[in-house]
XYZ file of C-alpha atoms in Angstrom:
627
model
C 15.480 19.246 29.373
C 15.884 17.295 32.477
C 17.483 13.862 32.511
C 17.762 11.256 34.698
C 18.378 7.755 35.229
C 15.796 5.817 36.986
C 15.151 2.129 37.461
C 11.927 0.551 36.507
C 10.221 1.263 39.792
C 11.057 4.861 39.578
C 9.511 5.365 36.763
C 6.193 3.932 37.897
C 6.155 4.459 41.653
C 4.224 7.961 41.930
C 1.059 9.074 40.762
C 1.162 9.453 37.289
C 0.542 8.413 33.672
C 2.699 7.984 31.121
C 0.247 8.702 27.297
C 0.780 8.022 24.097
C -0.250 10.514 21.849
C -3.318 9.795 20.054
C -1.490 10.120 17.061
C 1.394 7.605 17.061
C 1.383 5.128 15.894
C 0.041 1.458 17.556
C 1.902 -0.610 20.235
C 4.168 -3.207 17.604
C 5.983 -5.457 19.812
C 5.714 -9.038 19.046
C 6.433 -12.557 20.351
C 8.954 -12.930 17.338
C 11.427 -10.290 17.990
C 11.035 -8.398 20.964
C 9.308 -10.332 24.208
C 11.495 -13.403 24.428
C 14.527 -10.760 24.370
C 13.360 -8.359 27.248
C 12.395 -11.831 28.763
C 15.847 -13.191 28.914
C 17.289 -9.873 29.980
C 15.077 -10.220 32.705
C 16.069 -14.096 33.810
C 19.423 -13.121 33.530
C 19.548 -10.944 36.407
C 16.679 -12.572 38.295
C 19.638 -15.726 38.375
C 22.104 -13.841 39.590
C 19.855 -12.486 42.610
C 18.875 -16.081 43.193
C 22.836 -16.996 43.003
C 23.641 -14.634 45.682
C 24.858 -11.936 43.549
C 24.354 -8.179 42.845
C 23.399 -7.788 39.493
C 24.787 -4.654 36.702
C 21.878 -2.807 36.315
C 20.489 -3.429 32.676
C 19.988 -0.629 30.338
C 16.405 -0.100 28.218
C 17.616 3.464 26.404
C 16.192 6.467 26.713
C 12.716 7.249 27.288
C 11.623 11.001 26.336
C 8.503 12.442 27.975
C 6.755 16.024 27.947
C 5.028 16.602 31.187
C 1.158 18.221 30.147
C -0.193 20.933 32.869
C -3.090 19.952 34.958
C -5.915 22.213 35.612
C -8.147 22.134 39.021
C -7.270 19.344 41.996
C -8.667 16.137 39.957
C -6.306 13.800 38.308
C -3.309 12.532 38.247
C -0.023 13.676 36.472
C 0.057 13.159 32.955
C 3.056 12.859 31.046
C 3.120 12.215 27.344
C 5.661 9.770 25.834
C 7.456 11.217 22.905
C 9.788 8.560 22.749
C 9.472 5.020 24.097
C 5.773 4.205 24.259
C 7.071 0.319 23.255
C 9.274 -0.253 26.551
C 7.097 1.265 28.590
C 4.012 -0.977 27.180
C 5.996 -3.766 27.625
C 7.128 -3.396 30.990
C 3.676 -2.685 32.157
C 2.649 -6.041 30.335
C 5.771 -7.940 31.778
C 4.607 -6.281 35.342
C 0.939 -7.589 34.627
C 2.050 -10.854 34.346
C 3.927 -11.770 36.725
C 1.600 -10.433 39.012
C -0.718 -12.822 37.376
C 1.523 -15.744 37.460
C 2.093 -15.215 40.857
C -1.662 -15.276 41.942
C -2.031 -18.040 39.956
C 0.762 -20.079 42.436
C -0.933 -18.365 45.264
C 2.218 -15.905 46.352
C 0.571 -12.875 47.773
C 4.219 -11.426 49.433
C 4.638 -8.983 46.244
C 1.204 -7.979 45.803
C 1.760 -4.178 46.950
C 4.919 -4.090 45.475
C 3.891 -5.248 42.136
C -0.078 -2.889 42.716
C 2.660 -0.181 43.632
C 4.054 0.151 39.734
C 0.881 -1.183 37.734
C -2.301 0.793 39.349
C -2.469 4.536 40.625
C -4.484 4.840 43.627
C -7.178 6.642 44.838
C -9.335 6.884 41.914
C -11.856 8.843 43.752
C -9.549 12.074 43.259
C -9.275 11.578 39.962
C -11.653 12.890 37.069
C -11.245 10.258 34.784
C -10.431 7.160 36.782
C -11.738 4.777 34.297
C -8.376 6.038 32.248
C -6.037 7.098 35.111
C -5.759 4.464 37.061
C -3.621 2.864 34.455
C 0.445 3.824 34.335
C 0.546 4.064 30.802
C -2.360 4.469 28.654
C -1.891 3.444 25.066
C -3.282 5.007 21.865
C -6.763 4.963 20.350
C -6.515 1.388 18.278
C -4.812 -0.237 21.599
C -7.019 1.068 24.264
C -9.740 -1.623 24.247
C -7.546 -4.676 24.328
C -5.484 -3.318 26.891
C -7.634 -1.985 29.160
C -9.727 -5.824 28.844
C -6.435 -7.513 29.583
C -5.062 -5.491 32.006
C -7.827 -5.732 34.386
C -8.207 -9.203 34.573
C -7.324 -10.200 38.167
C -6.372 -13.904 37.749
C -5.970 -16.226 34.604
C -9.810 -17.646 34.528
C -10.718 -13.664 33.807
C -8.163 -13.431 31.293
C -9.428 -16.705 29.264
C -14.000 -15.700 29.952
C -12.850 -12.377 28.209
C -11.171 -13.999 25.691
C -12.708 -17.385 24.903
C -12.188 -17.623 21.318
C -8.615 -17.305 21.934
C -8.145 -20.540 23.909
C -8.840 -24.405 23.330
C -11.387 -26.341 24.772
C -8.898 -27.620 27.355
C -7.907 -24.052 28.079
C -4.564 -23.927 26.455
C -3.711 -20.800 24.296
C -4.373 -21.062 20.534
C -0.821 -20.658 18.836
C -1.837 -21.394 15.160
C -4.589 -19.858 12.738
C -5.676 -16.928 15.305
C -4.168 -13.330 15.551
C -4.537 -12.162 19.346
C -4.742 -8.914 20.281
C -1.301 -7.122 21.300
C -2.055 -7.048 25.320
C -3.480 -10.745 25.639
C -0.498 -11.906 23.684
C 1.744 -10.512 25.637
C 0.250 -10.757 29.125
C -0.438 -14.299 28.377
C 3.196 -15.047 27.361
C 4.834 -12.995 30.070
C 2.460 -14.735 32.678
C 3.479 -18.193 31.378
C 7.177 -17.788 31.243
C 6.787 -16.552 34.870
C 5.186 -19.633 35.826
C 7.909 -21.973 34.414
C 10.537 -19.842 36.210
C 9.353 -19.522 39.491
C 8.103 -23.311 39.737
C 11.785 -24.287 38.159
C 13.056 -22.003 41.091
C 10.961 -22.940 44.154
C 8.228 -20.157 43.728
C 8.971 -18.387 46.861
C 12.386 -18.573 47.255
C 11.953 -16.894 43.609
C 9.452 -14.162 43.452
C 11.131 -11.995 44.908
C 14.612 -12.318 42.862
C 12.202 -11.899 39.638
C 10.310 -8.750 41.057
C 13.065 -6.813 41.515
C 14.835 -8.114 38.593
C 12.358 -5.672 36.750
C 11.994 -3.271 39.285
C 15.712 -2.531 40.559
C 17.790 -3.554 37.950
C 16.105 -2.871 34.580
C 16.932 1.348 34.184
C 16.278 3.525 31.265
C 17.782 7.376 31.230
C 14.819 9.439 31.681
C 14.219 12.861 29.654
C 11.743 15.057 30.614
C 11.120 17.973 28.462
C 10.885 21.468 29.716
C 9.350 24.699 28.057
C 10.990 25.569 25.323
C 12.261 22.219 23.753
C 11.264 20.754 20.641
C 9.521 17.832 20.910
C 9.483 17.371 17.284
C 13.268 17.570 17.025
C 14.198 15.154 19.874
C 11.966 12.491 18.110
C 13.859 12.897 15.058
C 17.084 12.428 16.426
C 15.948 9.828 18.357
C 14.020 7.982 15.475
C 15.050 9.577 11.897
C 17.773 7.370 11.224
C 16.552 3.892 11.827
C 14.580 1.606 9.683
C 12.052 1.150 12.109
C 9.906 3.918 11.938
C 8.636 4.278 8.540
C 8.899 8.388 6.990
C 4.740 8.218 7.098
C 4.967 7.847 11.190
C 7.625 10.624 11.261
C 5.447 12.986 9.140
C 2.314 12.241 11.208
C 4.264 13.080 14.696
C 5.645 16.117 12.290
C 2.041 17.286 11.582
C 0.611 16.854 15.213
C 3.666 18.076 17.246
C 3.422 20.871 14.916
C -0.407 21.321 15.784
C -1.258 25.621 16.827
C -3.102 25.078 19.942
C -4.173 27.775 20.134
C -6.124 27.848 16.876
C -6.328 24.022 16.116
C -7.444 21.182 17.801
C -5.532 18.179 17.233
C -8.092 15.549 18.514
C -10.404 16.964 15.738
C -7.593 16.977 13.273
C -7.121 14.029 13.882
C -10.488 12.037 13.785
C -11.490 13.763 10.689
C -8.393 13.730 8.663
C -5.790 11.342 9.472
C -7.407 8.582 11.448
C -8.931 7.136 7.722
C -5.033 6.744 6.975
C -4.416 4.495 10.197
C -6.887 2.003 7.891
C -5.484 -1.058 6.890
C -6.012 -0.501 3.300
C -3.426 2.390 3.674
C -0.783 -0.074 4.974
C -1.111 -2.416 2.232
C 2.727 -2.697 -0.017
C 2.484 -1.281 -3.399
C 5.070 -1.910 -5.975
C 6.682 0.423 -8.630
C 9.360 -0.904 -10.381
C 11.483 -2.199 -8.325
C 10.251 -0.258 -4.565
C 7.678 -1.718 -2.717
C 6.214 0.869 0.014
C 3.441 1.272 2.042
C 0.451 2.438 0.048
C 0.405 5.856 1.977
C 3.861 6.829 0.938
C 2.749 6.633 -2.334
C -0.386 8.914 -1.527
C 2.169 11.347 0.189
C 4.956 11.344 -2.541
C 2.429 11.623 -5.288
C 0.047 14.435 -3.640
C 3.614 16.698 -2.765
C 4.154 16.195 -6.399
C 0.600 16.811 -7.685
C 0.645 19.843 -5.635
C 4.418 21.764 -6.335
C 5.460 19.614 -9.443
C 9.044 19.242 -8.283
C 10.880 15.898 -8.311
C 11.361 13.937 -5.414
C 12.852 11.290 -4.129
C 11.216 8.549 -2.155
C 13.800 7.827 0.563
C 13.883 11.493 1.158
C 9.836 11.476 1.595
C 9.950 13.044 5.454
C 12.457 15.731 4.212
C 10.032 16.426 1.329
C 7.174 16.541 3.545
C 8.490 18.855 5.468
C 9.836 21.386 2.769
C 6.230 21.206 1.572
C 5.132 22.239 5.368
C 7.533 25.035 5.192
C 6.277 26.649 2.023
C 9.170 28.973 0.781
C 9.382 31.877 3.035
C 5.722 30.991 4.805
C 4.631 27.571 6.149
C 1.716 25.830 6.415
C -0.430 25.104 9.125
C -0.860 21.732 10.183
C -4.866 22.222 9.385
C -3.645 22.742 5.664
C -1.461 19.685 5.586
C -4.188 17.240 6.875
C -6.574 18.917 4.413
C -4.261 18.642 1.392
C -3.830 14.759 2.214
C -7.194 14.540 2.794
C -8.262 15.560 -0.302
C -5.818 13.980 -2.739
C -5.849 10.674 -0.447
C -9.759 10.538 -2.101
C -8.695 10.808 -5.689
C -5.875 8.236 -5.072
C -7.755 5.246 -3.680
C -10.209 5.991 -6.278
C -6.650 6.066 -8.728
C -5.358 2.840 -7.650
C -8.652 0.593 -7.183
C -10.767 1.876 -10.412
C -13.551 1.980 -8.209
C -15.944 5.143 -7.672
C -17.733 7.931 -9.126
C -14.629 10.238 -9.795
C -13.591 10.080 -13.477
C -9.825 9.172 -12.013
C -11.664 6.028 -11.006
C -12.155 4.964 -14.770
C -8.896 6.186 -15.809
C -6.840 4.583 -13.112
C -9.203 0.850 -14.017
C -8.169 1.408 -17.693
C -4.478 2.409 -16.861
C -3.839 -0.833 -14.318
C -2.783 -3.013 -17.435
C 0.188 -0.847 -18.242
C 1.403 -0.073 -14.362
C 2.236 3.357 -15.903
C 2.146 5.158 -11.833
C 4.166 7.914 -13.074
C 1.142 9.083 -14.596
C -0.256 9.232 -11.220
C 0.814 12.968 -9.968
C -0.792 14.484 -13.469
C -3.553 12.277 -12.723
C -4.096 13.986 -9.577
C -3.384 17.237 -10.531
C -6.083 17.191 -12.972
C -8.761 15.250 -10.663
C -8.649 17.651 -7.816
C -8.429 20.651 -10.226
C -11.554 23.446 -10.283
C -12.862 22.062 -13.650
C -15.845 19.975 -15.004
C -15.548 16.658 -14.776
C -16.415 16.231 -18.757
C -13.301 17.994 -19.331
C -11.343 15.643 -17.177
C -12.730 12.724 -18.462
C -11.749 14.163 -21.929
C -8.012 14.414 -20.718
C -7.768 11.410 -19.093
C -9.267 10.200 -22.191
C -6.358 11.462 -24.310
C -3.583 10.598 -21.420
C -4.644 6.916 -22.047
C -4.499 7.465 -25.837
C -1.098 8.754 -25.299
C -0.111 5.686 -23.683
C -1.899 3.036 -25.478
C -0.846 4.313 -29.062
C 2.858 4.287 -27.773
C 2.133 0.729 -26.386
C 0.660 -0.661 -29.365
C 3.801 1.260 -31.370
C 6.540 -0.500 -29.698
C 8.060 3.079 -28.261
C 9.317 3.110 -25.311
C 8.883 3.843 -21.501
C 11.776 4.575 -19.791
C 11.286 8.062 -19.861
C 7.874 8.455 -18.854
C 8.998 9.425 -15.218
C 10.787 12.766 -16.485
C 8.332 13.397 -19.152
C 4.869 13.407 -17.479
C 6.471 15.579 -14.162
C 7.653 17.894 -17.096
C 4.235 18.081 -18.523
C 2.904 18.803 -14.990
C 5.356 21.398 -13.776
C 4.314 23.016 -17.636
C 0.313 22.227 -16.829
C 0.477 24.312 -13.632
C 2.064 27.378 -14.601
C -0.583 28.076 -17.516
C -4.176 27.613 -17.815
C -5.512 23.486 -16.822
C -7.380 23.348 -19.975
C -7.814 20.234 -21.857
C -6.361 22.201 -24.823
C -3.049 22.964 -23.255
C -2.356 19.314 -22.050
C -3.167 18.331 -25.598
C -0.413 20.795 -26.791
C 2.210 19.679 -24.162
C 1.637 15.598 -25.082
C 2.043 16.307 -28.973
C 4.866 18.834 -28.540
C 7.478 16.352 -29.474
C 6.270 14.868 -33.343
C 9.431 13.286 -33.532
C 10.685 11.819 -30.583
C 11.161 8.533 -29.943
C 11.088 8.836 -26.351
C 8.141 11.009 -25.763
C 5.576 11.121 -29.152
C 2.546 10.873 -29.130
C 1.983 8.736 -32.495
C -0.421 9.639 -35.030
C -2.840 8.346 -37.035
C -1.295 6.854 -39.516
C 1.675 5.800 -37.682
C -0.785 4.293 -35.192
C -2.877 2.762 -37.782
C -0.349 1.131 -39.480
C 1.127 -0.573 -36.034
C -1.843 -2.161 -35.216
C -2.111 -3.349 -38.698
C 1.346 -4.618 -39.414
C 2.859 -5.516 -35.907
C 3.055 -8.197 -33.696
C 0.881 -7.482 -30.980
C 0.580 -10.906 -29.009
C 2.556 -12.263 -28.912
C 4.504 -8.855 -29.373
C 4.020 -5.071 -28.236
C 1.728 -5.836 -25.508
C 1.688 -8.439 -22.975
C -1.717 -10.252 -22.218
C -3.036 -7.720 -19.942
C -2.382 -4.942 -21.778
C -3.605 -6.956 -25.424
C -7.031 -7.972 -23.356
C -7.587 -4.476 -22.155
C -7.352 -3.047 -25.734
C -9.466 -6.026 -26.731
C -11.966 -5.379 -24.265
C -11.991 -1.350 -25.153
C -12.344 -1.892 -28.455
C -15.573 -4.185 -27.774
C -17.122 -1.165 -25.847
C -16.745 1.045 -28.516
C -18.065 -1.609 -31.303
C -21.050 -2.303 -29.029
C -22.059 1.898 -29.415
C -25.099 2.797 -31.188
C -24.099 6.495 -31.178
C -20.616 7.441 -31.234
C -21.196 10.265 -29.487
C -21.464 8.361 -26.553
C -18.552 7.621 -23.604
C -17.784 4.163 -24.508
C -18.394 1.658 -20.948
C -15.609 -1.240 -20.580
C -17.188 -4.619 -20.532
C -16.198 -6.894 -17.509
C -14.443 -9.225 -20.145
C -11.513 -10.616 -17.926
C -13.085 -14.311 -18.000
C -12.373 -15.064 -21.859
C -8.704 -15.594 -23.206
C -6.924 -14.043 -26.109
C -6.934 -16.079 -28.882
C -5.269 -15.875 -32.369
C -7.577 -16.519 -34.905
C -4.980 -18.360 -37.327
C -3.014 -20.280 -34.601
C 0.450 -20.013 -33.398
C 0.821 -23.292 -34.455
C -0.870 -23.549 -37.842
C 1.148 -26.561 -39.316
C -1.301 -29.553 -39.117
C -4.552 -28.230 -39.776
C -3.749 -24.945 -41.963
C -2.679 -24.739 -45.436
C -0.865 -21.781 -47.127
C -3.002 -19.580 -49.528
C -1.703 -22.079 -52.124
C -3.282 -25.118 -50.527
C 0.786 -25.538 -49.351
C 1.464 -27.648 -46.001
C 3.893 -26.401 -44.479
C 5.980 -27.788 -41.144
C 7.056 -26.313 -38.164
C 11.083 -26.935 -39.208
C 9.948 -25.205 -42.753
C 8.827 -22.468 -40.931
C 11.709 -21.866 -38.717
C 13.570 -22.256 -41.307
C 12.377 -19.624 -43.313
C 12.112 -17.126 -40.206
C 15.964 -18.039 -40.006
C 16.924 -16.970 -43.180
C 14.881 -14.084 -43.376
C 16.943 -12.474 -40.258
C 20.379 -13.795 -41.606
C 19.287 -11.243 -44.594
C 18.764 -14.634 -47.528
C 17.066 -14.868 -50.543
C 13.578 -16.107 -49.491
C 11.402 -18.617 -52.426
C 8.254 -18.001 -52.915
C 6.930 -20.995 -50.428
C 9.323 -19.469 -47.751
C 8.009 -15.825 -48.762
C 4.247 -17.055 -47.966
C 5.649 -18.805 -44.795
C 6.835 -15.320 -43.340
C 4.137 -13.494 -44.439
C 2.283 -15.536 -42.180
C 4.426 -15.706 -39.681
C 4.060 -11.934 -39.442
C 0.234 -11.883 -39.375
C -0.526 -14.009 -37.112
C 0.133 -11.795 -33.846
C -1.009 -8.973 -35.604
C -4.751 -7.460 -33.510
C -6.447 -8.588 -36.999
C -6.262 -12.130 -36.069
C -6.965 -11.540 -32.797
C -10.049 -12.313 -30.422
C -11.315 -12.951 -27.312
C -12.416 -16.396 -26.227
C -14.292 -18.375 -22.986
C -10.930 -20.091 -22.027
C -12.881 -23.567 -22.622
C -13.555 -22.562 -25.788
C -10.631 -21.340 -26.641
C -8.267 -24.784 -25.337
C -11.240 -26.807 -27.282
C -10.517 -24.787 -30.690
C -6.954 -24.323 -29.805
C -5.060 -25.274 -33.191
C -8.024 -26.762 -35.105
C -9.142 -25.454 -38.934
C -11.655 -22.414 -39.345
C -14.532 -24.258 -40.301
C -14.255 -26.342 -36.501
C -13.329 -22.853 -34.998
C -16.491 -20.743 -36.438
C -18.554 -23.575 -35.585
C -17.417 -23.040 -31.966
C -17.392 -19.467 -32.234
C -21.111 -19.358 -33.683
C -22.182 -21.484 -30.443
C -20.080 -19.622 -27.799
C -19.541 -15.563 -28.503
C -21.762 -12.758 -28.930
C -18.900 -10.137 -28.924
C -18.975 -7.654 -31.428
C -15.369 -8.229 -31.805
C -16.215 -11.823 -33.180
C -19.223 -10.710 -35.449
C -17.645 -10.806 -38.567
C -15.706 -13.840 -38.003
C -19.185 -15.796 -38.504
C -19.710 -14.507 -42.582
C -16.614 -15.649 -43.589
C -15.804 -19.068 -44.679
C -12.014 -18.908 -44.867
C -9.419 -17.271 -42.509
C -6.252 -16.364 -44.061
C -3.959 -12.958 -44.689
C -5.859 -11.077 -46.379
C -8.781 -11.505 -44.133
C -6.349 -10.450 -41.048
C -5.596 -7.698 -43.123
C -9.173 -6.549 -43.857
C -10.170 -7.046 -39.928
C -6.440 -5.564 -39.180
C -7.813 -1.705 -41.165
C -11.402 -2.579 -39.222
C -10.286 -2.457 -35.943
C -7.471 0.208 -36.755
C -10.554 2.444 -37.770
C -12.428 1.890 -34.597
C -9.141 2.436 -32.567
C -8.561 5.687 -34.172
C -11.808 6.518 -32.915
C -11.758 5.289 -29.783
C -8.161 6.843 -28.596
C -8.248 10.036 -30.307
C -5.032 12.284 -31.140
């Protein structure tokens, strides 16, 4: 490689284009963190030329370019930026507007200068010169904003292209509007120049300013030559900082690593990877305690669905690229983009319950338990060569394993380890429903990773707390809501649908707070101190009365899914802590769900009627998530 250090001027001064590759990402630079800083940088030596002085030149870094051959006599020399597509925007912007600004004050004495280092001439010679008579020519998302901006020749132009980004009196909107990148920062740069050169007796001033950028802003200058690796340089140069995040390293990894010969990377790139430059891709997700852009998450979840081997998400470009190099062979970059392609399908499907995909349904009725380690399986099985009725039926029994451990109390904490296990087991043998049934009940007895039965599973939903309890609200509504699908089947051969239910609030049947309008079996009253009371000396291990025995039992049955419903949430505050007789009246005027049907036969609520509705429901659960 070739390197150089070259002021501002040199850089721009011949005939020639400096490109960002369609594939990196957009121009970022923004009024809160990066233009008032090059700004100052700027003033600061621009004062000491008006002082009299010779200003130290200024350093911008390194710049890294790969010259591109040019075929035939038309055009102009093209030079792609590998590194440093942000300064260069910027100083083209700066350039534009104080070109502007001085127009605008009616100084004409730097016009060739200034045309010299923003426009390449003779645009009859060239064979695009709608594109090359620009000095740098930004990437697809950027190109229509810039080139609008950039070609306005005075201030009036600027605002008629722009009018919705300016006030009736002509000043520039500052609140409640998001202006494109190149208007922003033209607008800005030109304003700033204003101030200065008026402050500073504009021509007395100009020419201090101009060469301010021109002479004594410098960047070292790296031009590549054949042989070096583009793709390495940018790593060094970008790897290690916190800027860049690992999904622009991998997509400069995937198109710097594009066979010419074979592939065509502008066709890679519109049909593959331009989907993931969507916003919806850029949108944080959480897990645990990580939030990431959404498209990690498709990338660290596909290189898992696809090798079953742990990763590590702060090693994600490493991974990526160990995937890439596949053992002993490696893969092309046209098998890359088509792996992400096709698992990036499955996964917004995954992670929005929406489509036609049976991961759609699983991922809507997994969102209540956040379980996303589930998600590589998940994907695994989606994009496998089977029948979609057999992946419904194992996403059918995934979601049994997890709800039946949810509704059991057991817990999570090792679902990470377990369900890669299952995976890495799932791909060596045959992806049959059968042998994913085998691997989620291979451990009977395990806390940590059984998959309850039954009866164990029976016996939870009848006897324990399960709101407030086992399951938060989400995850008590979505069972609720599940378990009024299945009631609501004529033929239990059926799939079961999931009502849209998330308008009504969970209600317990027998209140939380029974004391004033609920009597013991006994006809008792009993008040709230009582009842602590006897929940205190029940867990200091005391002998409990009879009256204090009734109080806990109870106690216990009231979160239990027996005495629980679903309610309009006006219905619900109205019947709130009132007796049965108010709340069936209510319930009779206000509910069709199946859930609620036998609730209107009865004229007493009590224990043993949770307990009768408690084996009901634990019937149609059995049913409904199968072991």
């Amino acid at each position: 490689m070739k390197s150089e250090t070259w002021t501002v001027q040199e850089v721009f001064q011949d005939r020639k284009q400096y490109k960002v590759p369609f594939y990196q990402r957009a121009y970022v630079w923004n009024l809160d963190k990066h233009w008032p800083l090059l700004w100052a940088d700027i003033l600061d030596k621009a004062n000491e030329r008006l002082a009299g002085n010779t200003p130290s030149p200024h350093f911008l870094g390194a710049i890294v370019v790969e010259p591109q051959k040019r075929s035939g006599l038309r055009g102009v020399d093209t030079l792609h930026i590998i590194d440093g597509q942000q300064r260069l925007t910027t100083l083209q912007y700066v350039l534009a507007g104080v070109r502007l600004a001085a127009r605008d004050l009616g100084i004409h004495d730097m016009e060739d200068f200034l045309g010299g280092v923003l426009d390449n001439p003779n645009p009859s010679t060239m064979a695009q010169p709608e594109v090359e008579v620009f000095k740098v020519w930004p990437t697809y998302s950027d190109q229509v904003a810039f080139v609008s901006a950039m070609t306005a020749d005075n201030l009036g132009a600027l605002k008629g292209r722009y009018p919705d980004h300016f006030t009736q009196a002509g000043t520039f909107r500052r609140i409640g509007i998001v202006h494109p990148a190149a208007l922003n920062a033209i607008w800005n740069f030109t304003d700033w120049a204003k101030q200065w050169l008026v402050a500073n007796g504009p021509l007395a001033a100009i020419e201090a300013l101009v060469m301010a950028v021109l002479t004594d802003l410098k960047v070292v200058l790296i031009e590549l030559e054949d042989g070096d690796d583009a793709q390495v340089i940018f790593e060094t140069l970008n790897g290690r900082g916190a800027e860049l995040h690992a999904t622009d390293l991998i997509r400069n990894h995937l198109f710097m690593s594009v066979d010419r010969r074979t592939e065509d990377s502008k066709e890679l790139y519109e049909t593959k990877w331009q989907q993931f430059e969507q916003p919806r891709w850029k949108l944080t997700e959480r897990r645990g305690r990580i939030n990431k852009p959404r498209l990690e998450w498709l990338i660290f979840s596909a290189i898992r669905a696809e090798t079953g081997q742990e990763g590590e998400l702060g090693r994600l470009y490493a991974d990526f690229k160990n995937y890439a190099r596949n053992g002993t062979g490696s893969r092309t970059a046209t098998q890359q983009l088509e792996m992400l392609d096709m698992y990036g399908r499955h996964y917004a499907q995954l992670i929005s319950g929406k489509g036609d995909l049976p991961v759609a349904r699983f991922g809507r009725r997994l969102m209540p338990f956040d379980t996303t380690t589930t998600h590589p399986l998940a994907l695994r099985i989606s994009t496998a060569d089977i029948p979609d009725a057999a992946k419904t039926e194992m996403f059918n029994d995934i979601i049994s394993y997890i709800v039946r451990r949810a509704v059991c109390g057991l817990p999570t904490n090792n679902y990470n380890n377990w369900f890669m296990s299952m995976l890495r087991q799932w791909i060596r043998g045959q992806p049959t429903r059968g042998a994913l049934k085998d691997l989620l009940g291979s451990s009977p007895t395990s806390t940590v990773s059984r998959w309850p039965d039954d009866a164990e599973f029976s016996h939870a939903i009848q006897t324990a707390g399960t709101y407030h309890g086992n399951l938060e609200a989400s995850r008590c509504r979505m069972l609720l809501t599940e378990l009024e699908g299945w009631l609501r089947l004529s033929r239990r051969t059926e799939e079961p649908s999931i009502p849209n239910l998330c308008n009504l609030d969970i209600d317990h049947i027998l209140p939380r707070s029974w004391y004033e309008h609920w009597t013991l079996p006994d006809g008792a009253k009993v008040t709230f101190t009582e009842s602590e009371a006897a929940d205190q000396l029940e867990l200091s291990g005391g002998a409990l009365s009879n009256h204090q025995r009734a109080i806990r039992e109870r106690n216990k049955a009231i979160p239990t899914l027996g005495n629980l419903t679903l309610l309009n949430l006006s219905v619900n505050r109205e019947a709130q802590h009132k007796a049965f007789p108010d709340k069936k009246r209510l319930l009779l005027a206000n509910t069709v769900l199946s859930l609620n049907g036998g609730l209107m036969t009865r004229e007493t609520w009590d224990e043993d009627a949770i307990a009768e509705r408690g084996r009901w429901l634990a019937d149609a659960a059995v049913q409904l998530y199968p072991r």
